Amino acid sequence: YAIEPNRLSVTRKTISLPNWHPSLKNFKIAHFSDPHYRPGRDDKILDQLVATLKTEQPDLIAITGDFIHSDPAVIDPLFKKFASLQATHGIFVSPGNHDRWIISNSNLKRAIEKPGLSYLSNQGINLNIKGEVIHLNGIDSYWGGQPNPSKAWESHKKDTPAITLVHEPDPFQELSQDHPPHLQLSGHTHGGQCRVPLIGYAPKKVKFGRKFIYGEHRNNGSTLFVTRGVGTVGPRVRFSCPPELAILEIQPS
């Protein structure tokens, strides 16, 4: 209760992807999820997060949902905190189940885009970086929204490397079968929030977050990375599972 929920950890991983351009070697993605912002309780950890992101200077920031806990009024002050964030090629956001349960999609989009972030929900874009194209898409929450992966992928061009933001990790098997090799970034599970030390077992699992609790997973040429998230649900407690900012360096396979 007193220590771990307020102690941000930074996880650094190198991920190899098919079709990734050699000119974009060491492309740095900062990924975080699940702030579940409760003013007065979560400000310390979020201030650490923002300060750390400013020192990392990532090429791209990906945020995969669950911004609010139960009060829709906190969405504006939360994204006001994120307004100072910068990434060379943009900050991209997909929704979580709590967001879609509690706030309308239009108000969520407004709050996210007001400080200049990009909201992707069943939508994809093509980024031109150093003359190369990267497809980036976001899918609506599987638990709280109306996910439409086909719509999210419709602007993808053949043989273009792809990154998908989707809050819940468990659709990974389906998505990796139905779409070209890609990187999926997810949150939702909080890594279990409380884990058994040494063996890393997570006793509690959530809907759409039972198969892939944390870390890197592969299937059919695609890669999934699930972050432990930043905030908490229920009692504000973490054990052997600290809040996480993931710094992912992408390499050609």
Short mmCIF file of C-alpha atoms in Angstrom, two decimals:
data_model
loop_
_atom_site.label_atom_id
_atom_site.label_comp_id
_atom_site.label_asym_id
_atom_site.label_seq_id
_atom_site.Cartn_x
_atom_site.Cartn_y
_atom_site.Cartn_z
CA TYR A 1 0.00 0.00 0.00
CA ALA A 2 2.68 2.49 1.01
CA ILE A 3 5.65 1.84 -1.28
CA GLU A 4 5.20 -0.13 -4.47
CA PRO A 5 2.21 1.72 -6.03
CA ASN A 6 4.32 4.91 -5.96
CA ARG A 7 7.56 3.44 -7.31
CA LEU A 8 7.78 3.62 -11.11
CA SER A 9 9.95 1.01 -12.84
CA VAL A 10 11.36 1.31 -16.36
CA THR A 11 11.52 -1.87 -18.41
CA ARG A 12 13.79 -1.88 -21.47
CA LYS A 13 13.32 -4.47 -24.19
CA THR A 14 14.54 -5.01 -27.73
CA ILE A 15 11.87 -6.42 -30.05
CA SER A 16 12.62 -7.75 -33.54
CA LEU A 17 9.89 -7.40 -36.16
CA PRO A 18 9.50 -8.73 -39.71
CA ASN A 19 9.48 -6.09 -42.47
CA TRP A 20 10.98 -3.50 -40.13
CA HIS A 21 13.16 -1.11 -42.12
CA PRO A 22 16.92 -1.23 -41.35
CA SER A 23 16.97 2.58 -41.51
CA LEU A 24 14.63 2.59 -38.47
CA LYS A 25 16.86 0.39 -36.33
CA ASN A 26 16.64 1.28 -32.61
CA PHE A 27 13.29 3.02 -33.08
CA LYS A 28 12.20 3.81 -29.52
CA ILE A 29 8.59 3.33 -28.44
CA ALA A 30 7.54 4.36 -24.93
CA HIS A 31 4.50 2.33 -23.90
CA PHE A 32 2.32 2.70 -20.81
CA SER A 33 -1.23 1.87 -19.84
CA ASP A 34 -3.88 1.91 -17.11
CA PRO A 35 -3.39 5.15 -15.14
CA HIS A 36 -6.83 4.69 -13.50
CA TYR A 37 -6.35 8.25 -12.30
CA ARG A 38 -7.63 9.16 -8.84
CA PRO A 39 -6.63 12.76 -7.97
CA GLY A 40 -4.81 13.09 -4.69
CA ARG A 41 -3.78 9.44 -4.74
CA ASP A 42 -2.08 8.90 -8.10
CA ASP A 43 -0.43 12.27 -8.73
CA LYS A 44 2.98 11.19 -7.44
CA ILE A 45 3.28 8.18 -9.75
CA LEU A 46 1.99 10.14 -12.75
CA ASP A 47 4.43 12.99 -12.12
CA GLN A 48 7.24 10.40 -12.06
CA LEU A 49 5.93 8.97 -15.33
CA VAL A 50 5.83 12.35 -17.10
CA ALA A 51 9.30 13.33 -15.84
CA THR A 52 10.79 10.00 -16.96
CA LEU A 53 9.21 10.24 -20.42
CA LYS A 54 10.74 13.68 -20.89
CA THR A 55 14.23 12.31 -20.22
CA GLU A 56 13.72 9.27 -22.51
CA GLN A 57 12.95 11.33 -25.64
CA PRO A 58 11.12 8.49 -27.43
CA ASP A 59 10.39 8.36 -31.14
CA LEU A 60 6.76 7.47 -30.39
CA ILE A 61 4.56 7.18 -27.30
CA ALA A 62 1.78 4.56 -27.15
CA ILE A 63 -0.89 4.68 -24.41
CA THR A 64 -3.31 1.77 -24.25
CA GLY A 65 -6.29 2.88 -22.21
CA ASP A 66 -8.03 2.79 -18.83
CA PHE A 67 -7.32 6.40 -18.01
CA ILE A 68 -10.09 6.76 -15.45
CA HIS A 69 -11.18 4.66 -12.50
CA SER A 70 -14.80 5.62 -11.87
CA ASP A 71 -15.15 9.41 -12.23
CA PRO A 72 -15.43 10.80 -15.78
CA ALA A 73 -14.56 14.31 -14.52
CA VAL A 74 -10.88 13.33 -14.07
CA ILE A 75 -10.26 12.81 -17.79
CA ASP A 76 -9.48 16.50 -18.45
CA PRO A 77 -7.01 17.01 -15.56
CA LEU A 78 -5.31 13.72 -16.46
CA PHE A 79 -4.65 14.70 -20.05
CA LYS A 80 -3.63 18.15 -18.89
CA LYS A 81 -0.75 16.32 -17.15
CA PHE A 82 0.10 14.62 -20.44
CA ALA A 83 -0.02 17.86 -22.46
CA SER A 84 3.70 18.49 -21.92
CA LEU A 85 4.75 15.10 -23.30
CA GLN A 86 6.59 15.02 -26.60
CA ALA A 87 7.65 12.30 -29.02
CA THR A 88 9.35 12.79 -32.35
CA HIS A 89 6.65 11.03 -34.37
CA GLY A 90 3.60 11.49 -32.17
CA ILE A 91 1.64 10.27 -29.18
CA PHE A 92 -1.08 7.72 -29.92
CA VAL A 93 -3.87 6.55 -27.65
CA SER A 94 -6.41 3.71 -27.69
CA PRO A 95 -9.32 3.31 -25.22
CA GLY A 96 -9.76 0.88 -22.33
CA ASN A 97 -12.82 -0.84 -20.95
CA HIS A 98 -13.18 1.53 -17.96
CA ASP A 99 -13.04 4.52 -20.30
CA ARG A 100 -15.76 3.10 -22.53
CA TRP A 101 -17.95 2.11 -19.58
CA ILE A 102 -17.79 5.49 -17.89
CA ILE A 103 -17.38 8.21 -20.53
CA SER A 104 -18.81 8.68 -24.01
CA ASN A 105 -16.50 7.97 -26.92
CA SER A 106 -16.90 11.53 -28.22
CA ASN A 107 -15.93 13.09 -24.86
CA LEU A 108 -13.00 10.72 -24.55
CA LYS A 109 -11.79 11.67 -28.03
CA ARG A 110 -12.18 15.37 -27.23
CA ALA A 111 -10.18 15.14 -24.00
CA ILE A 112 -7.36 13.18 -25.67
CA GLU A 113 -7.07 15.37 -28.75
CA LYS A 114 -7.34 18.71 -26.90
CA PRO A 115 -3.65 18.64 -25.81
CA GLY A 116 -2.54 17.35 -29.22
CA LEU A 117 -2.52 13.56 -28.76
CA SER A 118 -3.97 11.26 -31.43
CA TYR A 119 -6.95 9.02 -30.59
CA LEU A 120 -7.17 5.73 -32.49
CA SER A 121 -10.30 3.61 -32.02
CA ASN A 122 -10.97 1.26 -34.95
CA GLN A 123 -8.76 3.52 -37.00
CA GLY A 124 -5.34 3.26 -38.64
CA ILE A 125 -2.84 5.71 -40.05
CA ASN A 126 0.36 5.42 -42.08
CA LEU A 127 3.39 7.26 -40.73
CA ASN A 128 6.13 8.30 -43.13
CA ILE A 129 9.44 8.21 -41.24
CA LYS A 130 12.77 8.66 -43.02
CA GLY A 131 11.05 7.84 -46.28
CA GLU A 132 9.65 4.56 -44.91
CA VAL A 133 6.04 3.77 -44.00
CA ILE A 134 4.85 2.35 -40.68
CA HIS A 135 1.20 1.43 -40.23
CA LEU A 136 -0.19 2.26 -36.80
CA ASN A 137 -3.72 1.40 -35.70
CA GLY A 138 -5.83 1.32 -32.56
CA ILE A 139 -8.77 -0.97 -31.81
CA ASP A 140 -11.68 -0.17 -29.52
CA SER A 141 -11.92 -2.01 -26.18
CA TYR A 142 -13.03 -5.63 -26.51
CA TRP A 143 -14.76 -5.56 -23.13
CA GLY A 144 -16.26 -2.08 -23.08
CA GLY A 145 -16.50 -0.93 -26.70
CA GLN A 146 -17.22 -2.09 -30.23
CA PRO A 147 -13.96 -3.45 -31.64
CA ASN A 148 -13.62 -3.58 -35.42
CA PRO A 149 -10.14 -4.85 -36.35
CA SER A 150 -10.91 -4.92 -40.08
CA LYS A 151 -11.71 -1.21 -40.05
CA ALA A 152 -8.57 -0.48 -38.03
CA TRP A 153 -6.45 -2.33 -40.58
CA GLU A 154 -8.12 -1.12 -43.79
CA SER A 155 -5.43 1.48 -44.59
CA HIS A 156 -2.59 -1.01 -44.16
CA LYS A 157 -0.41 -1.43 -47.24
CA LYS A 158 1.07 -4.80 -48.16
CA ASP A 159 4.49 -5.57 -46.63
CA THR A 160 4.34 -2.46 -44.44
CA PRO A 161 5.39 -3.03 -40.79
CA ALA A 162 2.46 -2.60 -38.44
CA ILE A 163 1.84 -1.69 -34.80
CA THR A 164 -1.54 -2.26 -33.14
CA LEU A 165 -2.72 -0.63 -29.91
CA VAL A 166 -5.46 -2.59 -28.15
CA HIS A 167 -6.19 -2.42 -24.44
CA GLU A 168 -6.93 -6.10 -23.84
CA PRO A 169 -4.18 -8.62 -24.71
CA ASP A 170 -6.15 -11.84 -25.24
CA PRO A 171 -7.37 -11.05 -28.80
CA PHE A 172 -3.71 -11.45 -29.84
CA GLN A 173 -4.12 -15.01 -31.10
CA GLU A 174 -7.04 -14.03 -33.34
CA LEU A 175 -5.40 -10.83 -34.56
CA SER A 176 -2.09 -12.54 -35.32
CA GLN A 177 -3.91 -15.14 -37.44
CA ASP A 178 -6.10 -12.68 -39.34
CA HIS A 179 -3.58 -9.89 -40.05
CA PRO A 180 0.02 -9.56 -41.26
CA PRO A 181 2.89 -9.94 -38.77
CA HIS A 182 2.74 -6.98 -36.42
CA LEU A 183 3.51 -5.70 -32.93
CA GLN A 184 0.55 -5.55 -30.54
CA LEU A 185 0.83 -3.33 -27.47
CA SER A 186 -1.62 -3.95 -24.62
CA GLY A 187 -2.25 -3.38 -20.93
CA HIS A 188 -5.43 -4.23 -18.97
CA THR A 189 -4.04 -6.97 -16.69
CA HIS A 190 -1.79 -4.74 -14.51
CA GLY A 191 0.57 -7.71 -14.72
CA GLY A 192 -1.65 -9.29 -12.08
CA GLN A 193 -1.14 -6.24 -9.79
CA CYS A 194 -0.05 -8.61 -6.99
CA ARG A 195 2.22 -11.52 -7.88
CA VAL A 196 3.89 -14.38 -6.04
CA PRO A 197 7.59 -13.44 -5.69
CA LEU A 198 10.26 -15.46 -7.50
CA ILE A 199 7.84 -17.62 -9.52
CA GLY A 200 5.90 -14.59 -10.79
CA TYR A 201 2.48 -16.23 -10.58
CA ALA A 202 -0.48 -13.83 -10.78
CA PRO A 203 -3.44 -15.20 -8.76
CA LYS A 204 -6.01 -12.75 -10.14
CA LYS A 205 -7.00 -12.63 -13.80
CA VAL A 206 -9.53 -10.49 -15.64
CA LYS A 207 -11.77 -10.99 -18.66
CA PHE A 208 -9.81 -10.67 -21.94
CA GLY A 209 -6.64 -10.78 -19.84
CA ARG A 210 -6.36 -14.42 -18.81
CA LYS A 211 -4.06 -15.86 -21.49
CA PHE A 212 -1.38 -13.17 -21.58
CA ILE A 213 -0.73 -11.56 -18.20
CA TYR A 214 2.57 -9.81 -18.75
CA GLY A 215 5.58 -9.50 -21.02
CA GLU A 216 6.49 -10.56 -24.54
CA HIS A 217 4.65 -13.28 -26.46
CA ARG A 218 4.86 -14.47 -30.08
CA ASN A 219 2.47 -16.15 -32.49
CA ASN A 220 2.44 -16.58 -36.26
CA GLY A 221 5.24 -14.06 -36.78
CA SER A 222 3.60 -11.38 -34.62
CA THR A 223 4.71 -10.11 -31.22
CA LEU A 224 2.61 -9.03 -28.23
CA PHE A 225 3.92 -6.92 -25.37
CA VAL A 226 1.73 -6.56 -22.28
CA THR A 227 2.72 -3.90 -19.77
CA ARG A 228 2.05 -3.99 -16.02
CA GLY A 229 0.42 -0.57 -16.26
CA VAL A 230 0.77 2.44 -14.01
CA GLY A 231 -2.29 2.54 -11.76
CA THR A 232 -4.42 0.12 -9.76
CA VAL A 233 -8.01 -1.14 -9.54
CA GLY A 234 -9.67 -1.94 -6.23
CA PRO A 235 -7.41 -1.38 -3.20
CA ARG A 236 -4.44 0.78 -4.17
CA VAL A 237 -1.95 -2.02 -3.64
CA ARG A 238 0.79 -3.70 -5.66
CA PHE A 239 3.08 -6.51 -4.62
CA SER A 240 6.06 -7.84 -6.59
CA CYS A 241 4.52 -6.04 -9.59
CA PRO A 242 5.52 -2.34 -9.64
CA PRO A 243 4.05 0.30 -11.99
CA GLU A 244 5.78 0.21 -15.35
CA LEU A 245 6.92 2.37 -18.21
CA ALA A 246 8.10 0.14 -21.06
CA ILE A 247 10.82 1.40 -23.41
CA LEU A 248 10.81 -0.82 -26.51
CA GLU A 249 13.56 -0.59 -29.11
CA ILE A 250 12.42 -2.01 -32.43
CA GLN A 251 14.87 -3.83 -34.67
CA PRO A 252 14.55 -5.59 -38.04
CA SER A 253 14.33 -9.37 -37.56
#
